[in-house]
mmCIF file of C-alpha atoms and ligand atoms in Angstrom:
data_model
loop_
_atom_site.group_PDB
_atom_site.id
_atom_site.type_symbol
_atom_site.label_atom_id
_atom_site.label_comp_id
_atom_site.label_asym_id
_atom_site.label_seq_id
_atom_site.Cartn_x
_atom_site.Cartn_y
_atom_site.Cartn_z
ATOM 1 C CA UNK A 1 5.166 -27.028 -96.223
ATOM 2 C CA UNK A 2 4.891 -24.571 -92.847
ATOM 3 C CA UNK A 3 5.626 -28.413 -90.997
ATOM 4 C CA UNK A 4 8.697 -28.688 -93.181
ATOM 5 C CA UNK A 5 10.129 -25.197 -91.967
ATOM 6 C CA UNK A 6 9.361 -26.070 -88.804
ATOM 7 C CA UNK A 7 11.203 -29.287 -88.611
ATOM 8 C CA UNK A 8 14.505 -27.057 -90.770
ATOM 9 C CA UNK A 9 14.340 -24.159 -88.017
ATOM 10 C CA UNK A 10 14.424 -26.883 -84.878
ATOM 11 C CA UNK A 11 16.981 -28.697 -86.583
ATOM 12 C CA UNK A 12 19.263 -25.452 -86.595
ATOM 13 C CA UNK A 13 18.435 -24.624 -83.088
ATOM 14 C CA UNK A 14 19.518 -28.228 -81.798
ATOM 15 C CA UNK A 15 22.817 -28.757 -84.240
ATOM 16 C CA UNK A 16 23.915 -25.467 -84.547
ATOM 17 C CA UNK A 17 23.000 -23.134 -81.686
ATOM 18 C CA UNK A 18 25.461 -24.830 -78.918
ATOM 19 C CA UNK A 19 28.247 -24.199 -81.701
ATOM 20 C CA UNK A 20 27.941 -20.520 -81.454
ATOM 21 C CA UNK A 21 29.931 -20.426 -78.296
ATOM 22 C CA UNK A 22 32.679 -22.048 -79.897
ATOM 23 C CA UNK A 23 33.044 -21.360 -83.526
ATOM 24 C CA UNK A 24 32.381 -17.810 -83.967
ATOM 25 C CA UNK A 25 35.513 -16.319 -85.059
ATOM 26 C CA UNK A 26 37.452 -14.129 -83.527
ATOM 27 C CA UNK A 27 39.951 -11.004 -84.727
ATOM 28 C CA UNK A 28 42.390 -11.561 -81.966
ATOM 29 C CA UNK A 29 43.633 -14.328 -79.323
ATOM 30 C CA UNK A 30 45.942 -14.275 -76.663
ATOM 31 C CA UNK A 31 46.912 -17.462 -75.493
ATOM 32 C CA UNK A 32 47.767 -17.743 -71.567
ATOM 33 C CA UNK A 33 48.650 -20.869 -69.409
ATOM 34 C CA UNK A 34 45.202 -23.135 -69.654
ATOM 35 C CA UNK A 35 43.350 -19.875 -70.768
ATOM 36 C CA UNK A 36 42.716 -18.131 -73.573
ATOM 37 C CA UNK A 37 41.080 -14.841 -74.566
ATOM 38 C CA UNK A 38 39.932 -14.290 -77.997
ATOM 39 C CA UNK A 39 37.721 -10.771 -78.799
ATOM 40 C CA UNK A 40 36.842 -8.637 -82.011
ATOM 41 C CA UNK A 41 35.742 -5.085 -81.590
ATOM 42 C CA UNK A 42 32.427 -4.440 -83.540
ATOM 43 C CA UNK A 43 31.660 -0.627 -83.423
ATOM 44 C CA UNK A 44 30.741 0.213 -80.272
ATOM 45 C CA UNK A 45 31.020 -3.417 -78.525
ATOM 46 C CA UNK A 46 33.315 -5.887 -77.931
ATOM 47 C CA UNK A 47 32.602 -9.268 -78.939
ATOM 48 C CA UNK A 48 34.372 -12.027 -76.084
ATOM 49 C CA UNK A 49 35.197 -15.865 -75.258
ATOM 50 C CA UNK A 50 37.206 -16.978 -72.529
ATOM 51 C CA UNK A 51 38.208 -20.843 -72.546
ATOM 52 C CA UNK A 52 40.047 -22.211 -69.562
ATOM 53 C CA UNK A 53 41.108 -25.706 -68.418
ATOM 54 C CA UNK A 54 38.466 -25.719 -65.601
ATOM 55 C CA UNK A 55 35.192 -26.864 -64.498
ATOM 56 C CA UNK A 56 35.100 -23.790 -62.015
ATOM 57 C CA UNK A 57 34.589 -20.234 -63.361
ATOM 58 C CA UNK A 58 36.558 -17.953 -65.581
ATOM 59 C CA UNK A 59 36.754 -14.812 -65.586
ATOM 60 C CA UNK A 60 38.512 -11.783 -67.270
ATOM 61 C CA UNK A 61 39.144 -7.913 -65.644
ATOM 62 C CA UNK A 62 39.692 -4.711 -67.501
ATOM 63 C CA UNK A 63 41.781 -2.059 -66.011
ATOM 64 C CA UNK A 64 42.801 -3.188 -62.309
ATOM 65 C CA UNK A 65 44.242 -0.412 -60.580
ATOM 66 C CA UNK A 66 45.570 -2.265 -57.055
ATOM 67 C CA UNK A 67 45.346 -6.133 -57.198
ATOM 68 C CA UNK A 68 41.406 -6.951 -58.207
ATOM 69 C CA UNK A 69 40.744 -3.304 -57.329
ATOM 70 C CA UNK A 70 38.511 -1.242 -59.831
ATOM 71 C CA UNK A 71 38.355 -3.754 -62.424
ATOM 72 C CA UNK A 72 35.738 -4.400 -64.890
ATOM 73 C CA UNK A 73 35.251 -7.950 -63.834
ATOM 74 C CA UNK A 74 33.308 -10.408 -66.023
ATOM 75 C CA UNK A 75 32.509 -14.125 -64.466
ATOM 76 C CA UNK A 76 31.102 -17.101 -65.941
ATOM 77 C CA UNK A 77 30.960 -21.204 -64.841
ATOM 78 C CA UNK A 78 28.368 -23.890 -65.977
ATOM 79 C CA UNK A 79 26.882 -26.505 -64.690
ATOM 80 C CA UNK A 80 25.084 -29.416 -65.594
ATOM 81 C CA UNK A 81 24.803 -27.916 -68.703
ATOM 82 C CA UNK A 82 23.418 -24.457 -67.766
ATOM 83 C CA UNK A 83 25.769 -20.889 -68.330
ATOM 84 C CA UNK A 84 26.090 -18.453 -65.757
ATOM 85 C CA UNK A 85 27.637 -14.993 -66.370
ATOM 86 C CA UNK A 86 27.493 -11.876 -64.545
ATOM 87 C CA UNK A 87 28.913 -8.489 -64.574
ATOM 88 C CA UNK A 88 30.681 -7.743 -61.609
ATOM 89 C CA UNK A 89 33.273 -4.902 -59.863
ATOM 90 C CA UNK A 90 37.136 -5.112 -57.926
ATOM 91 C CA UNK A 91 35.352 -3.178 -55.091
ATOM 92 C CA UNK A 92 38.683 -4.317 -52.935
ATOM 93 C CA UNK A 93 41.736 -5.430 -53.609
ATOM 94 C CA UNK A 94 41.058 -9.002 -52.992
ATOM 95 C CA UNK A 95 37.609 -9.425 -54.250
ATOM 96 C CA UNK A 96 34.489 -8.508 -56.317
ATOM 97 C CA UNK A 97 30.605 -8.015 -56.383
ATOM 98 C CA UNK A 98 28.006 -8.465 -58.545
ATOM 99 C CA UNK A 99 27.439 -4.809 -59.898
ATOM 100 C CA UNK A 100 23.689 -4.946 -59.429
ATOM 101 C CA UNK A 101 24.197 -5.826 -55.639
ATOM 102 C CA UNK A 102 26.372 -2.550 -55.779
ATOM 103 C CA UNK A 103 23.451 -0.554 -57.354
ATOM 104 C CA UNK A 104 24.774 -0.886 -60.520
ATOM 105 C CA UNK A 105 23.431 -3.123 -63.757
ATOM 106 C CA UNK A 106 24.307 -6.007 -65.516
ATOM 107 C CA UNK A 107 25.826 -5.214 -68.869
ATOM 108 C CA UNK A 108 26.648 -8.297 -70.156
ATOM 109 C CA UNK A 109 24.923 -8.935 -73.519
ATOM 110 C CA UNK A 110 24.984 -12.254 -75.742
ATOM 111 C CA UNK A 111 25.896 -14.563 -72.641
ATOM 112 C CA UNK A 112 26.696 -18.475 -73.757
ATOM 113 C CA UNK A 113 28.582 -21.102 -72.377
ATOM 114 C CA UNK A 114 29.685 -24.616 -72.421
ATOM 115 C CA UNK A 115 31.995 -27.113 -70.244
ATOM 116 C CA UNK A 116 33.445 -30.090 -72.022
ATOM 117 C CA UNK A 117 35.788 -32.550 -71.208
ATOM 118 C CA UNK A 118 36.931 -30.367 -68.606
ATOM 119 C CA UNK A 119 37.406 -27.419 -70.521
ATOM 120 C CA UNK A 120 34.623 -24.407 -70.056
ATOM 121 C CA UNK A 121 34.027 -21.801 -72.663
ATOM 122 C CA UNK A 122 32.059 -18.610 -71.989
ATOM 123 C CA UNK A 123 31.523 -15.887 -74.405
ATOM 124 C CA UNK A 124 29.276 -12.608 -74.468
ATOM 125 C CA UNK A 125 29.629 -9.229 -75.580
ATOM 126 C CA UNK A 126 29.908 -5.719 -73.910
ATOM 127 C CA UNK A 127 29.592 -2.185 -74.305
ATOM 128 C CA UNK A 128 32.818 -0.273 -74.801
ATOM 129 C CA UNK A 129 31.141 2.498 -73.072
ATOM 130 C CA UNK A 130 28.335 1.449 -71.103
ATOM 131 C CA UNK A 131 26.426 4.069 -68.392
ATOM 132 C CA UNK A 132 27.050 2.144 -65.184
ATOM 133 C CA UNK A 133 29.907 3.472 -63.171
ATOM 134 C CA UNK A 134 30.562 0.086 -61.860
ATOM 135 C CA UNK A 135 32.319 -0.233 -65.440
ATOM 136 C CA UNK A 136 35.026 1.484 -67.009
ATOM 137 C CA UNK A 137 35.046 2.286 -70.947
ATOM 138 C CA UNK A 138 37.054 -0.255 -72.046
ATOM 139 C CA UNK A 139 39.831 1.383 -74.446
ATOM 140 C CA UNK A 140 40.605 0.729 -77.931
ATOM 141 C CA UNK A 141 43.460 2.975 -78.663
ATOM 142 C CA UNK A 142 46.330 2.422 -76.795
ATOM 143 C CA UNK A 143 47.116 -0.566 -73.630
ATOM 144 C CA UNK A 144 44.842 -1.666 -71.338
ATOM 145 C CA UNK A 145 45.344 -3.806 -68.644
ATOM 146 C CA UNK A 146 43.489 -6.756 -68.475
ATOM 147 C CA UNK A 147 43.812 -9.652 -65.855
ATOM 148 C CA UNK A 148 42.530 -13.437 -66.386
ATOM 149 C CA UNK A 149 41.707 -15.987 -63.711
ATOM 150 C CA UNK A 150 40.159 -19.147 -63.672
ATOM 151 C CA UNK A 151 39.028 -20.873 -60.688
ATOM 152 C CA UNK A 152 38.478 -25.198 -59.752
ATOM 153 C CA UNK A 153 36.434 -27.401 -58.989
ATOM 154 C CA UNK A 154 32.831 -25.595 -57.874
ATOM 155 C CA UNK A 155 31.503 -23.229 -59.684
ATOM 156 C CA UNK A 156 30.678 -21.025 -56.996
ATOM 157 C CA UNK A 157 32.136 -17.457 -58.058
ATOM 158 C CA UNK A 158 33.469 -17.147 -54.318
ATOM 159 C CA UNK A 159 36.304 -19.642 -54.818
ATOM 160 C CA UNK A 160 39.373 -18.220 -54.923
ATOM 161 C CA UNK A 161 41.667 -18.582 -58.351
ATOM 162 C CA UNK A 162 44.581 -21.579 -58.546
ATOM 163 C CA UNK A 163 45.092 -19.590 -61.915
ATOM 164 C CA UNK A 164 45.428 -15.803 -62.470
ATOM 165 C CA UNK A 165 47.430 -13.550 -64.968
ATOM 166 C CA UNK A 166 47.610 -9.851 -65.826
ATOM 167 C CA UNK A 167 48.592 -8.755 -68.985
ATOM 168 C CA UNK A 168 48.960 -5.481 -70.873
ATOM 169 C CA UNK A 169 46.570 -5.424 -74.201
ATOM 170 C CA UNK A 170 46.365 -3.414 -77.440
ATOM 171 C CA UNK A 171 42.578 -4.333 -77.825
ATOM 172 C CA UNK A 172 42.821 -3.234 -81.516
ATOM 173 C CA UNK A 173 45.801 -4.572 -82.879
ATOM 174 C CA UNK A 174 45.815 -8.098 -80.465
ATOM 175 C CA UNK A 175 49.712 -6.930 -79.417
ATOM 176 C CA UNK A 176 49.967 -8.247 -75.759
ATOM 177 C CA UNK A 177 52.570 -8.519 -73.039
ATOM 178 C CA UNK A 178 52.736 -10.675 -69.872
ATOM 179 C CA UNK A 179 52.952 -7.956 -66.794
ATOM 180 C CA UNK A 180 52.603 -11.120 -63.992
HETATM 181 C C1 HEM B 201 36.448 -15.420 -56.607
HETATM 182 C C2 HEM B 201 36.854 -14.583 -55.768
HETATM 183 C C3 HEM B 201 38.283 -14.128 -55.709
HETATM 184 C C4 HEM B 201 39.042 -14.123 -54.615
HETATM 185 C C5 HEM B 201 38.651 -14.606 -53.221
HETATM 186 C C6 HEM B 201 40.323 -13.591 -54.981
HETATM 187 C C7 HEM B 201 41.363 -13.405 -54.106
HETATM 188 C C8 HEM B 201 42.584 -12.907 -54.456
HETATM 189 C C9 HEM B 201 43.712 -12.782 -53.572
HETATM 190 C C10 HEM B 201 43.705 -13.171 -52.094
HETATM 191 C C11 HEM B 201 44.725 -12.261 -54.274
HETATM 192 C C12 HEM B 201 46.140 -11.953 -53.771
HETATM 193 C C13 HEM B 201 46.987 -13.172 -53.807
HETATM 194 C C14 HEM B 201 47.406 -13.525 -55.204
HETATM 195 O O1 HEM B 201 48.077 -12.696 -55.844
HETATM 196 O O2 HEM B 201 47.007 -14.615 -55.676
HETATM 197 C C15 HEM B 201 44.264 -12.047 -55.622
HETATM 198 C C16 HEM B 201 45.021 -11.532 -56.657
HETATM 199 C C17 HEM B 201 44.611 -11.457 -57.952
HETATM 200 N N1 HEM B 201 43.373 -11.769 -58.468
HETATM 201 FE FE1 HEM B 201 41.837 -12.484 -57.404
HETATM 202 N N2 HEM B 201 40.310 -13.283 -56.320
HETATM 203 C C18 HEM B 201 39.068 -13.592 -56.811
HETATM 204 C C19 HEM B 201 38.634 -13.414 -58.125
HETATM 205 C C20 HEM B 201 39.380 -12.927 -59.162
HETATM 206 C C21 HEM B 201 38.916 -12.699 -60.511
HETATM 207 C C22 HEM B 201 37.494 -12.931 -60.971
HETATM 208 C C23 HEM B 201 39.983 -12.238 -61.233
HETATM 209 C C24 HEM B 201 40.123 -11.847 -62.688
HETATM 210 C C25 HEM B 201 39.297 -11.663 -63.575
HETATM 211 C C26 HEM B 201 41.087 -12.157 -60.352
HETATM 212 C C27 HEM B 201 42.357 -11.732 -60.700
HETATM 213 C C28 HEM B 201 43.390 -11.548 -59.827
HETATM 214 C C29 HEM B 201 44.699 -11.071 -60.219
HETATM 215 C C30 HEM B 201 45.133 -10.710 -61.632
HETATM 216 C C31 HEM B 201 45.453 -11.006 -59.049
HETATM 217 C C32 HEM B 201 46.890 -10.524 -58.931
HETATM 218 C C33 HEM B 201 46.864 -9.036 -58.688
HETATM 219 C C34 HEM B 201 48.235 -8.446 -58.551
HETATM 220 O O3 HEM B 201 49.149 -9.106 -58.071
HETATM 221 O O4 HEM B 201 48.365 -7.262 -58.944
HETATM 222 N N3 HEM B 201 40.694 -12.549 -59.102
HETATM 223 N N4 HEM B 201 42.953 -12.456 -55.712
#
């Protein structure tokens, strides 16, 4: 009998698990060229996945102020099979860091990710409000800018993006517009 559970609870874990990533369903999408952004807001989180036409990172950015500057920027790539994601910072206008390297923390909860056929799919979740200052509440009520960028090839988050958009969000009610 306990070997029977076993055998149903490592059956779920290999045929089900690697779904999560994918199927979880989402309150809102907003489709951009080769990426797209779905989220649901869940109390004090925000629930994310980010799927891009790449094998290189992707990557999404709350409230820029100049270019990349002061952005809440959240990277991910995989490879050979393995998800990376970290919570990073536009500490310039052309760039990021990792906010730990910054003194900061890493606030990204949930991580997952797969890359198939080309195609890689990250998702995690985050605090609306979390307590690093490397991260700016991200805003329910109201537009928020939010950028999206995908980069190529390697999956090194210092490659620079052949893909990157900025677009103005109502996080609650999935209205969006195209700013560049
Ligand atoms: C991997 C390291 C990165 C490098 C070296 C880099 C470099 C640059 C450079 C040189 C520009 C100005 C030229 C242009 O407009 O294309 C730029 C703009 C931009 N980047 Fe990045 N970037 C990086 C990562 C990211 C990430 C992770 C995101 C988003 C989540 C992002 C989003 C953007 C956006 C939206 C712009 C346009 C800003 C504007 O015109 O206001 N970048 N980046």
């Amino acid at each position: 009998m306990k070997n029977n559970l076993w055998i149903s609870i490592l059956f779920i874990m290999v045929f089900f698990l690697p779904l999560s990533v994918s199927a979880m369903d989402y309150q809102h999408t907003l489709q951009a060229k080769g990426l797209s952004f779905s989220w649901s807001l869940d109390g004090d989180k925000i629930h994310v996945s980010l799927t891009a036409e790449t094998t290189g990172w992707v990557a999404i950015g709350f409230d820029p102020e100049k270019a990349m500057q002061g952005a809440n920027i959240i990277i991910g790539a995989v490879k050979k099979g393995k998800f990376k994601i970290e919570d990073h910072y536009g500490d310039r206008k052309r760039g990021h860091s990792n906010d730990e390297k910054l003194g900061g923390t890493n606030d990204v909860l949930n991580p997952a990710g797969i890359e198939e056929d080309g195609v890689t799919t990250i998702s995690f979740s985050f605090p609306l409000k979390s307590d690093d200052k490397y991260d700016k509440p991200i805003q329910t009520d109201g537009i928020m800018k939010i950028m999206l960028a995908h980069g190529a090839g390697k999956d090194s988050f210092r490659n620079r993006h052949p893909y990157r958009t900025i677009y103005e969000v109502n996080l609650s009610t999935g209205e969006n517009k195209k700013l560049k």
